[in-house]
mmCIF file with all atom_site columns, C-alpha atoms and ligand atoms in Angstrom:
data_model
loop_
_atom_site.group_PDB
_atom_site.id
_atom_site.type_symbol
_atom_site.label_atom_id
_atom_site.label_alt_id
_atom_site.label_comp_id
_atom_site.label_asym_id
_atom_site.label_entity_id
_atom_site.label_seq_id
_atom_site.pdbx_PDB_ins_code
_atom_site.Cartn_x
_atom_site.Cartn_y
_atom_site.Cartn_z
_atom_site.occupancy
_atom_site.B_iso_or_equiv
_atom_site.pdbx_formal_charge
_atom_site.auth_seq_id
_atom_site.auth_comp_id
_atom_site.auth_asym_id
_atom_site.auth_atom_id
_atom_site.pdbx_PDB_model_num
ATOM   1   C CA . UNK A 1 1  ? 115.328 44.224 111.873 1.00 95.00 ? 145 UNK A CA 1
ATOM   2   C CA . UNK A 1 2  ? 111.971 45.745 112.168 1.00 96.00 ? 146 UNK A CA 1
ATOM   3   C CA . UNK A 1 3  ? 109.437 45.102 115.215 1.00 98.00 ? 147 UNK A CA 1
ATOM   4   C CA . UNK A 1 4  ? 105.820 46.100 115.944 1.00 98.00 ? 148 UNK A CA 1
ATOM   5   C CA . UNK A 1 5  ? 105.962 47.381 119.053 1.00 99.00 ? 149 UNK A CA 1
ATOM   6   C CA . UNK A 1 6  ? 102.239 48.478 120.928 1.00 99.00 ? 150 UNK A CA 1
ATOM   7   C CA . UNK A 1 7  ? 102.772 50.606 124.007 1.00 99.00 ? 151 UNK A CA 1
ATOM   8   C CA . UNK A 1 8  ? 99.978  51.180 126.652 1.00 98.00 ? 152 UNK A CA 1
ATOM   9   C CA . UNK A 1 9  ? 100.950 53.726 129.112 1.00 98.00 ? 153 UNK A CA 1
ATOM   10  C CA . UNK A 1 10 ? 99.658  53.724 132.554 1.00 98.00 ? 154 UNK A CA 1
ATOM   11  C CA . UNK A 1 11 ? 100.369 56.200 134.735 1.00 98.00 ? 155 UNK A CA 1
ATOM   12  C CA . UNK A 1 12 ? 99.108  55.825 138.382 1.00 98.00 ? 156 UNK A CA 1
ATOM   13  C CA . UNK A 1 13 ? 96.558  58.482 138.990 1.00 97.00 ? 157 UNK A CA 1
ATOM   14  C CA . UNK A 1 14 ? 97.736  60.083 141.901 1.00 97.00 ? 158 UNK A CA 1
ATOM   15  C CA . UNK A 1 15 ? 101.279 60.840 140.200 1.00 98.00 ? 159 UNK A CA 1
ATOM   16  C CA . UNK A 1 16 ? 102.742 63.748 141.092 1.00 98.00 ? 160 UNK A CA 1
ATOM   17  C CA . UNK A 1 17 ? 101.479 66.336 138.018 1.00 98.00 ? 161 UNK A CA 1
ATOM   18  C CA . UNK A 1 18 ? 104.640 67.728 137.722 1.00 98.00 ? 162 UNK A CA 1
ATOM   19  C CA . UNK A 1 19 ? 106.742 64.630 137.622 1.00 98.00 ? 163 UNK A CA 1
ATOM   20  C CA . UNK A 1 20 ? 104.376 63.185 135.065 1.00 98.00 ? 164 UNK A CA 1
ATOM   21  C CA . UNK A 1 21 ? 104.821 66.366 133.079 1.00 98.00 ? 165 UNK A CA 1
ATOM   22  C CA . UNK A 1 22 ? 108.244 65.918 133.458 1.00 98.00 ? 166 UNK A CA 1
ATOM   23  C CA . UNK A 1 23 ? 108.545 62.131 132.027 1.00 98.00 ? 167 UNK A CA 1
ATOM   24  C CA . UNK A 1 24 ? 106.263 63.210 128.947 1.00 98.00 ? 168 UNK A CA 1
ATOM   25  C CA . UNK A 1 25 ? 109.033 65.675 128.001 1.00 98.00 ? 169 UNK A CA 1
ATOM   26  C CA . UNK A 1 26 ? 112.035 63.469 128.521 1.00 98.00 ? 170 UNK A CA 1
ATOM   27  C CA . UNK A 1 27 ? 109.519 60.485 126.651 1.00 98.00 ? 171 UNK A CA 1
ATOM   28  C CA . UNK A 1 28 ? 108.987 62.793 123.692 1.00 98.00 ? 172 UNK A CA 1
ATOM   29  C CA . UNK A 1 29 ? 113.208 64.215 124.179 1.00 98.00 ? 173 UNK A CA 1
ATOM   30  C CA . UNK A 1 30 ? 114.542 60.754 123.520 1.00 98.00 ? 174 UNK A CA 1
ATOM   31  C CA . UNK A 1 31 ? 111.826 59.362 121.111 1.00 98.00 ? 175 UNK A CA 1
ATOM   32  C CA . UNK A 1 32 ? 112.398 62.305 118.400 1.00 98.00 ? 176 UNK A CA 1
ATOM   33  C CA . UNK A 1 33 ? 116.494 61.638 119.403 1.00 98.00 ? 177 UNK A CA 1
ATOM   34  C CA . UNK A 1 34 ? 115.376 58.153 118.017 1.00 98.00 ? 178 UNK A CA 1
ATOM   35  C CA . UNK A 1 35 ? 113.508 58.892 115.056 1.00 98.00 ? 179 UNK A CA 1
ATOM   36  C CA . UNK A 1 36 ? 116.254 61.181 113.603 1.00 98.00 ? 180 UNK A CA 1
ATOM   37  C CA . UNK A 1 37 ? 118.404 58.327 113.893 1.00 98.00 ? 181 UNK A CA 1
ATOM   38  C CA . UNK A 1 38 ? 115.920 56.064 112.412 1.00 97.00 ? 182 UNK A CA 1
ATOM   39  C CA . UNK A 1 39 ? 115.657 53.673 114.779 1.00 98.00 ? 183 UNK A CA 1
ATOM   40  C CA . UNK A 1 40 ? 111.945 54.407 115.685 1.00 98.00 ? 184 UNK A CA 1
ATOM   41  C CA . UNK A 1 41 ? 110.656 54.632 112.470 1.00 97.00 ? 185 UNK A CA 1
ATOM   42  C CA . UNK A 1 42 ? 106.979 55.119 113.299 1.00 98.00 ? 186 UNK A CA 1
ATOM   43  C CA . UNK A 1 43 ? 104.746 56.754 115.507 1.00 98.00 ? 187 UNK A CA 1
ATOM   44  C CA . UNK A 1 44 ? 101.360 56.375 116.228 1.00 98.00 ? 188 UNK A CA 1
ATOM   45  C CA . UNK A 1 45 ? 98.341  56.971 118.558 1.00 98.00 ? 189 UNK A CA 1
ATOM   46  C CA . UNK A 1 46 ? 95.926  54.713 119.175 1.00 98.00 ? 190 UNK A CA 1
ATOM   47  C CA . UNK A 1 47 ? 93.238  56.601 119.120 1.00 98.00 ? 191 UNK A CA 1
ATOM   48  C CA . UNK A 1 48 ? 91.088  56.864 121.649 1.00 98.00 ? 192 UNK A CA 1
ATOM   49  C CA . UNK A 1 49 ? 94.168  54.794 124.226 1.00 98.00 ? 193 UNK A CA 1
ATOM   50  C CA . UNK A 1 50 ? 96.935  56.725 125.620 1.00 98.00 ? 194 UNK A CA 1
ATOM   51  C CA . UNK A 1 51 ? 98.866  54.114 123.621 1.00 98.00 ? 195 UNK A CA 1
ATOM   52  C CA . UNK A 1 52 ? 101.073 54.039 120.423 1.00 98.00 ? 196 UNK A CA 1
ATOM   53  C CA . UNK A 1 53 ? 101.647 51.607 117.981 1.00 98.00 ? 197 UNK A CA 1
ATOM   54  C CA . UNK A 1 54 ? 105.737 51.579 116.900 1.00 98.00 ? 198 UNK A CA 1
ATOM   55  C CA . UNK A 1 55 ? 107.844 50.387 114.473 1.00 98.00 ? 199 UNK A CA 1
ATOM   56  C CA . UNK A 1 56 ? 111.352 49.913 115.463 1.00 98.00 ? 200 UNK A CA 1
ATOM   57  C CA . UNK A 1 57 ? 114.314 49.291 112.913 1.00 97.00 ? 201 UNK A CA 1
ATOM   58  C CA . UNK A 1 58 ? 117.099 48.456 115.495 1.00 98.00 ? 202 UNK A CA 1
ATOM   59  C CA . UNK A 1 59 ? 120.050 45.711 114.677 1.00 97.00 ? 203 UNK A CA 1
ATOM   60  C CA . UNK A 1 60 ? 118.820 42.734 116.675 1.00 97.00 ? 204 UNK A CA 1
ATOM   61  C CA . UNK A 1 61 ? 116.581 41.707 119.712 1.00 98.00 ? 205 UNK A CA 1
ATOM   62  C CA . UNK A 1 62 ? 118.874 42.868 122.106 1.00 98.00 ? 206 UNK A CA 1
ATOM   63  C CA . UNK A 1 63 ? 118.958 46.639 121.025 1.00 98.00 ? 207 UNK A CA 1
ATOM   64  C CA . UNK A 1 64 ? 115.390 46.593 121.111 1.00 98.00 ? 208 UNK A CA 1
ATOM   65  C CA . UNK A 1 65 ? 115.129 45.722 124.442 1.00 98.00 ? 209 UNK A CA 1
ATOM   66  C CA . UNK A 1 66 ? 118.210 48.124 125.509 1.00 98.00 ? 210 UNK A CA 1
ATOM   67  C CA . UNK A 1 67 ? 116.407 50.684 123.572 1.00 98.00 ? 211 UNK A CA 1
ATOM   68  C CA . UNK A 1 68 ? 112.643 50.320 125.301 1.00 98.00 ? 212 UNK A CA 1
ATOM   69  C CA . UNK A 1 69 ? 114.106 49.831 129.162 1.00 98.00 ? 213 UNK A CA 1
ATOM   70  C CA . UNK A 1 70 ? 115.496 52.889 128.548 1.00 98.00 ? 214 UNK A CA 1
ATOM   71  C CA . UNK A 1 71 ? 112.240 54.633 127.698 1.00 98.00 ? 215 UNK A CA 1
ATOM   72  C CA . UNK A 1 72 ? 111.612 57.337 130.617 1.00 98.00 ? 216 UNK A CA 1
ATOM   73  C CA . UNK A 1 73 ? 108.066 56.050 130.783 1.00 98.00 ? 217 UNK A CA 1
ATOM   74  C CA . UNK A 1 74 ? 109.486 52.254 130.859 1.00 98.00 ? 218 UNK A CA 1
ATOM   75  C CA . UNK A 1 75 ? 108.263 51.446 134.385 1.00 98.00 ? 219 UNK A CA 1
ATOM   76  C CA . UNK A 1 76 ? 104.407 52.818 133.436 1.00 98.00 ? 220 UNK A CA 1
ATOM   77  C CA . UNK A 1 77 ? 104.285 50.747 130.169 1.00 98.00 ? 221 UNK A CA 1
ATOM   78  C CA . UNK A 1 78 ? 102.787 47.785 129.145 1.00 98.00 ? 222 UNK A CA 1
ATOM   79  C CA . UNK A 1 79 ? 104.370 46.225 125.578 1.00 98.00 ? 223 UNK A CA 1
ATOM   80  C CA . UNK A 1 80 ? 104.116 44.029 123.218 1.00 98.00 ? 224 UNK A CA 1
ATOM   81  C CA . UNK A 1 81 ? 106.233 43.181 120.441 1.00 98.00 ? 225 UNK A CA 1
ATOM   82  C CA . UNK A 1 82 ? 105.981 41.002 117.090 1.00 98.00 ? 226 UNK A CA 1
ATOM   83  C CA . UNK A 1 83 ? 108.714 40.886 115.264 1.00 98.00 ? 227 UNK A CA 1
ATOM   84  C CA . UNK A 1 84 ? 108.031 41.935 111.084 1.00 96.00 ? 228 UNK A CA 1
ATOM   85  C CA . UNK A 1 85 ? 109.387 40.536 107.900 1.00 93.00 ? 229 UNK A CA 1
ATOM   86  C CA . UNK A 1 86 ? 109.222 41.519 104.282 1.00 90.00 ? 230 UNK A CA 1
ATOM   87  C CA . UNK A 1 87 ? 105.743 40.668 103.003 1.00 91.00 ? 231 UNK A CA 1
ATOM   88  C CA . UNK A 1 88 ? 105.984 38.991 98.995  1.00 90.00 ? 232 UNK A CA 1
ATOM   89  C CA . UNK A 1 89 ? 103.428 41.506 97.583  1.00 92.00 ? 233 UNK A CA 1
ATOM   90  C CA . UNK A 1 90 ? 104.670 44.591 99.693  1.00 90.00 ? 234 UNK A CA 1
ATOM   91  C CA . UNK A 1 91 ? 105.650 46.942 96.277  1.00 90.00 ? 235 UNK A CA 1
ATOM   92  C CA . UNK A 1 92 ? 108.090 49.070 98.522  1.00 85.00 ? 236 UNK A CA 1
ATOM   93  C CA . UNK A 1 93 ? 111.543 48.398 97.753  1.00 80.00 ? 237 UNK A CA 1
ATOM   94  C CA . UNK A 1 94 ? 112.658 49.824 101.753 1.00 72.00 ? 238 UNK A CA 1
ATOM   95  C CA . UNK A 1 95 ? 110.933 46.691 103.378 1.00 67.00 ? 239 UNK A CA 1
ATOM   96  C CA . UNK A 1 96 ? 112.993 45.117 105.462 1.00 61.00 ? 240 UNK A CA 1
HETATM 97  O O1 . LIG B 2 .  ? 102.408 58.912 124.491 1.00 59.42 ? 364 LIG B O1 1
HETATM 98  C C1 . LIG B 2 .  ? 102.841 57.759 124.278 1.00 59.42 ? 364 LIG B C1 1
HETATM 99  O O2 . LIG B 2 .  ? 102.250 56.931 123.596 1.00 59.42 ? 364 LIG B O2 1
HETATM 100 C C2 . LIG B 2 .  ? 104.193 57.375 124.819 1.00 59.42 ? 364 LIG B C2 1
HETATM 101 C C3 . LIG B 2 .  ? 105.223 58.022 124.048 1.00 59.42 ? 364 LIG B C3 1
HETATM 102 C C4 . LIG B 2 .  ? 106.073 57.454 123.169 1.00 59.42 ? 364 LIG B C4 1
HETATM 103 C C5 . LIG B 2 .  ? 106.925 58.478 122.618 1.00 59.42 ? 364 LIG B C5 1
HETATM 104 C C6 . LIG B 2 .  ? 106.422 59.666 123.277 1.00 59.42 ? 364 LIG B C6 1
HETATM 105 O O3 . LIG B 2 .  ? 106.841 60.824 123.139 1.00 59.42 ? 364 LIG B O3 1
HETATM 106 O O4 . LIG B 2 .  ? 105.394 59.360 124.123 1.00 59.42 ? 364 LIG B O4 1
#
C-alpha cells in the first residue's frame, strides 16, 4: 500500500544543539535503513519548509503508523497522511 505522507518538523528553539544534532543523524540512520528496504520510497524537501513530502510502500495502515512513531524526530513532527491508489492513465507499470 502506498501513502503520501507530509512531515513538518518543529523543533523547539531552545533545544539543546547537540541533542538536535543528534536526532538529525539517527532521523537520517533509520530513514536510509528504510529506503534500502523500500519501504520509504520517496524523499523530498519542501522547499523553502523544514518539511518533506514521503511516499511510503508499507503492508497496511498499521505498519505505517508503527513505522512513523518510531521516527527519532516523531515527538517534533506534525503529519499528514492520504492514502494513494493506482491512477487509470498513470503509464508506469510499478503503480501500486
Ligand atoms: O528533514 C526532514 O524532513 C525530516 C527527515 C526525514 C528523514 C530525514 O533524514 O530527516
Amino acid at each position: 500500500m502506498l501513502f503520501h505522507v507530509k512531515m513538518i518538523v518543529k523543533l523547539p528553539v531552545d533545544m539543546d544543539p547537540g541533542k538536535a544534532f543528534k536526532l538529525k543523524a539517527d532521523e537520517k540512520e533509520l530513514a536510509q535503513s528504510l529506503m534500502r528496504e523500500g519501504k520509504w520510497r520517496h524523499l523530498w524537501r519542501i522547499a523553502g519548509h523544514y518539511a518533506n513530502y514521503s511516499v511510503f510502500d508499507v503492508a497496511s495502515v498499521q505498519e505505517l503508523h508503527d513505522t512513523l512513531i518510531q521516527l527519532p524526530l516523531f515527538p517534533y513532527m506534525e503529519i499528514e497522511v492520504n492514502a494513494l491508489c493506482r491512477h487509470p492513465s498513470s503509464v508506469h507499470d510499478d503503480d501500486r
